[in-house]
Amino acid sequence: MFKLIRSYLPNRKQYVQEGNTKSSLKSIISGVLQGSILGPLFFLFFINHLPNANLMKTILFADDTVLVQSDNNPKLQNSVNRELPKVMDWVTANKLSLNIYKTKCMLITNKHVSTESFAINANSNRIERTLIYKHLGIIVYEKLTWKEHCRQLCCAISKYLMYKLKHYVNNQVIWMLCHSLNSPALYRIIVWSRAATCHLQSISVVLICAMTCLNTYELKVSTNYQTQKLL
């Protein structure tokens, strides 16, 4: 197995294509071939020991990395700024780079305290603070109200509100749309189901509108069941 993996990595070349224009071939001297099937798996092996480089809780999912630390402010700010350089040292030692423009920090708290001075730095660069962040399909708001997640979920479901759709597709296609409504509505519902009733009701209204527009008995049954689960 080791020889098989070893033979997969060396002597690889790649090029970039834009339209009909192709660049010259360049040798890959580090990393794995982009677009390969085994590439993501090898990357997971590569970064699997990142959690050992710092004391923060590290959540890894492919190339998405979330660092979590809990404490009282200003202790929280000090502890994060103390541990983050360790992460940066690990990144540098392993010949990786951090895209500072895509890196965000979020302060999750329900306390009414001033947090304007809260600042996290990476290599002397201040990390942008955000109030809303999308992680694995879940819209997280710093107050954990789930209002924004419910709003965007309503927008996603509303894409199915095509009033004339039933005149152009058969019942089988409509039944497939019925099932597809369940996927975004139920995704990670165990996380955000404690949202305020007014936000959950807005999802129910959109689901009922979709039911009315598609106008099939099967969809009515599915959507009514969906509404009951949400409320």
Coordinates of C-alpha atoms in Angstrom, one line a residue:
M1 CA 0.0 0.0 0.0
F2 CA 2.8 2.4 0.9
K3 CA 4.5 1.8 -2.5
L4 CA 1.2 2.3 -4.3
I5 CA 0.6 5.7 -2.6
R6 CA 4.2 6.7 -3.1
S7 CA 4.0 6.0 -6.8
Y8 CA 0.9 8.1 -7.0
L9 CA 2.5 11.4 -5.9
P10 CA 5.7 12.0 -7.9
N11 CA 6.2 12.9 -11.5
R12 CA 2.9 14.8 -11.8
K13 CA 2.3 17.7 -14.1
Q14 CA -0.6 20.1 -14.5
Y15 CA -1.7 23.1 -16.6
V16 CA -4.3 25.8 -16.5
Q17 CA -6.9 26.3 -19.2
E18 CA -8.9 29.5 -19.8
G19 CA -11.3 29.1 -22.8
N20 CA -9.2 27.6 -25.6
T21 CA -5.9 28.9 -24.1
K22 CA -3.7 26.4 -22.2
S23 CA -0.6 27.2 -20.1
S24 CA 2.5 25.1 -20.4
L25 CA 2.9 22.0 -18.2
K26 CA 4.4 22.6 -14.8
S27 CA 5.7 20.0 -12.4
I28 CA 3.9 19.5 -9.0
I29 CA 6.6 19.7 -6.4
S30 CA 4.3 19.7 -3.4
G31 CA 0.7 18.7 -2.6
V32 CA -1.4 16.5 -4.8
L33 CA -2.9 16.7 -8.3
Q34 CA -5.9 19.1 -8.3
G35 CA -9.1 17.5 -9.3
S36 CA -8.0 14.0 -8.4
I37 CA -10.2 11.6 -6.6
L38 CA -7.6 10.8 -3.9
G39 CA -6.5 14.4 -3.5
P40 CA -9.1 15.3 -0.8
L41 CA -8.4 12.1 1.1
F42 CA -4.6 12.8 1.1
F43 CA -5.3 16.4 2.2
L44 CA -7.2 15.1 5.2
F45 CA -4.3 12.9 6.2
F46 CA -2.0 15.9 5.8
I47 CA -3.9 18.2 8.2
N48 CA -5.2 15.6 10.6
H49 CA -2.6 16.5 13.2
L50 CA -3.4 20.3 13.2
P51 CA -5.4 20.0 16.4
N52 CA -2.3 18.9 18.2
A53 CA -0.6 22.2 17.3
N54 CA -2.7 24.4 19.6
L55 CA -5.0 24.2 22.6
M56 CA -8.1 25.5 20.9
K57 CA -10.8 23.1 19.8
T58 CA -10.2 22.4 16.1
I59 CA -13.1 21.3 13.8
L60 CA -11.9 20.0 10.4
F61 CA -14.0 19.4 7.4
A62 CA -12.1 19.1 4.1
D63 CA -10.3 22.4 3.7
D64 CA -12.7 24.2 6.1
T65 CA -11.1 24.7 9.5
V66 CA -12.9 26.2 12.5
L67 CA -11.0 27.1 15.7
V68 CA -13.2 27.4 18.9
Q69 CA -12.2 28.9 22.2
S70 CA -14.4 29.8 25.1
D71 CA -13.6 32.2 28.0
N72 CA -14.5 35.6 29.4
N73 CA -13.5 38.8 27.6
P74 CA -10.7 40.0 27.7
K75 CA -9.3 36.6 28.6
L76 CA -10.8 35.2 25.5
Q77 CA -9.0 37.7 23.3
N78 CA -5.7 37.0 25.0
S79 CA -6.0 33.2 24.8
V80 CA -6.9 33.2 21.1
N81 CA -4.1 35.6 20.2
R82 CA -1.7 33.4 22.2
E83 CA -2.8 30.2 20.5
L84 CA -3.2 31.5 16.9
P85 CA 0.5 32.0 16.3
K86 CA 1.0 28.3 17.1
V87 CA -1.4 27.5 14.2
M88 CA 0.4 29.9 11.9
D89 CA 3.7 28.3 12.8
W90 CA 2.2 24.9 11.9
V91 CA 0.9 26.3 8.6
T92 CA 4.2 27.7 7.7
A93 CA 6.2 24.6 8.7
N94 CA 3.9 22.4 6.5
K95 CA 4.3 24.8 3.5
L96 CA 0.7 25.9 3.6
S97 CA -0.7 29.5 3.5
L98 CA -3.6 31.1 5.2
N99 CA -5.9 33.3 3.1
I100 CA -6.4 36.2 5.5
Y101 CA -9.2 37.7 3.4
K102 CA -11.3 34.5 3.7
T103 CA -10.6 34.1 7.4
K104 CA -13.2 35.4 9.7
C105 CA -13.7 35.5 13.5
M106 CA -17.0 35.5 15.3
L107 CA -17.7 36.4 19.0
I108 CA -20.7 34.4 20.1
T109 CA -22.3 35.8 23.2
N110 CA -25.8 36.9 24.5
K111 CA -24.4 39.3 27.0
H112 CA -24.9 43.1 26.5
V113 CA -21.3 44.1 26.8
S114 CA -19.1 46.2 24.5
T115 CA -17.1 44.1 22.2
E116 CA -15.9 46.8 19.8
S117 CA -12.3 46.5 21.1
F118 CA -12.3 42.7 20.5
A119 CA -9.5 42.0 18.0
I120 CA -7.9 38.8 16.7
N121 CA -4.6 39.0 14.8
A122 CA -2.7 36.6 12.5
N123 CA 0.8 37.5 11.5
S124 CA 0.2 41.2 12.4
N125 CA -3.0 41.1 10.2
R126 CA -6.3 41.8 11.9
I127 CA -8.9 39.1 11.1
E128 CA -12.2 40.5 10.0
R129 CA -15.0 40.1 12.5
T130 CA -18.3 39.0 11.2
L131 CA -21.8 38.8 12.7
I132 CA -23.0 36.0 10.4
Y133 CA -21.1 33.0 9.1
K134 CA -22.2 30.1 7.0
H135 CA -20.7 26.8 8.1
L136 CA -21.6 23.5 6.4
G137 CA -25.0 24.9 5.2
I138 CA -25.9 26.4 8.6
I139 CA -26.1 30.2 8.9
V140 CA -24.7 31.0 12.3
Y141 CA -25.5 34.4 13.9
E142 CA -23.4 35.7 16.8
K143 CA -26.6 35.8 19.0
L144 CA -27.7 32.3 17.9
T145 CA -31.2 33.5 17.0
W146 CA -31.3 31.6 13.7
K147 CA -33.3 34.4 12.1
E148 CA -30.9 34.7 9.2
H149 CA -30.8 31.0 8.6
C150 CA -34.6 30.8 8.5
R151 CA -34.7 33.8 6.1
Q152 CA -32.2 32.2 3.7
L153 CA -34.0 28.9 4.0
C154 CA -37.2 30.6 2.9
C155 CA -35.4 32.1 -0.1
A156 CA -34.1 28.7 -1.1
I157 CA -37.5 27.0 -0.9
S158 CA -39.1 29.9 -2.8
K159 CA -37.1 29.0 -5.9
Y160 CA -39.7 26.2 -6.3
L161 CA -42.6 28.7 -6.5
M162 CA -43.1 28.4 -10.3
Y163 CA -46.8 29.0 -10.9
K164 CA -46.8 27.6 -14.4
L165 CA -44.5 24.6 -13.6
K166 CA -47.3 22.1 -13.4
H167 CA -48.3 22.9 -17.0
Y168 CA -44.9 21.8 -18.3
V169 CA -43.9 18.8 -16.3
N170 CA -45.5 15.5 -15.4
N171 CA -46.6 14.2 -12.0
Q172 CA -43.3 12.3 -11.6
V173 CA -41.3 15.4 -11.8
I174 CA -43.6 17.3 -9.4
W175 CA -43.2 14.4 -7.0
M176 CA -39.4 14.7 -7.2
L177 CA -39.8 18.4 -6.4
C178 CA -41.9 17.5 -3.4
H179 CA -39.1 15.4 -2.0
S180 CA -36.5 18.0 -2.8
L181 CA -38.3 20.5 -0.6
N182 CA -37.7 18.2 2.4
S183 CA -33.9 18.3 2.0
P184 CA -33.2 22.0 2.7
A185 CA -36.0 22.3 5.2
L186 CA -34.8 19.3 7.4
Y187 CA -31.1 19.8 7.0
R188 CA -29.5 20.1 10.5
I189 CA -32.9 20.9 11.9
I190 CA -31.8 19.6 15.3
V191 CA -29.4 22.6 15.4
W192 CA -31.8 25.4 14.6
S193 CA -35.2 24.0 15.6
R194 CA -35.1 26.2 18.7
A195 CA -35.5 29.3 16.6
A196 CA -38.3 31.7 17.5
T197 CA -41.8 30.6 16.4
C198 CA -42.2 33.5 14.1
H199 CA -39.2 32.4 12.1
L200 CA -40.4 28.8 11.9
Q201 CA -43.8 30.0 10.8
S202 CA -42.3 31.9 7.9
I203 CA -40.8 28.6 6.7
S204 CA -44.2 26.9 7.0
V205 CA -45.9 29.7 5.0
V206 CA -43.4 29.3 2.2
L207 CA -43.8 25.5 2.2
I208 CA -47.6 25.9 2.0
C209 CA -47.2 28.3 -0.9
A210 CA -45.1 25.8 -2.7
M211 CA -47.7 23.2 -2.1
T212 CA -50.4 25.4 -3.5
C213 CA -48.4 26.3 -6.6
L214 CA -47.5 22.7 -7.5
N215 CA -51.0 21.6 -6.5
T216 CA -50.7 17.8 -6.0
Y217 CA -52.2 15.6 -3.4
E218 CA -48.9 13.9 -2.6
L219 CA -47.2 17.3 -2.1
K220 CA -50.0 18.4 0.2
V221 CA -49.5 15.4 2.4
S222 CA -45.7 15.8 2.5
T223 CA -45.8 19.6 3.1
N224 CA -48.4 19.3 5.9
Y225 CA -46.2 16.7 7.6
Q226 CA -43.2 19.0 7.1
T227 CA -45.1 22.0 8.6
Q228 CA -46.0 19.9 11.7
K229 CA -42.4 18.9 12.2
L230 CA -41.2 22.5 12.0
L231 CA -43.8 23.8 14.5

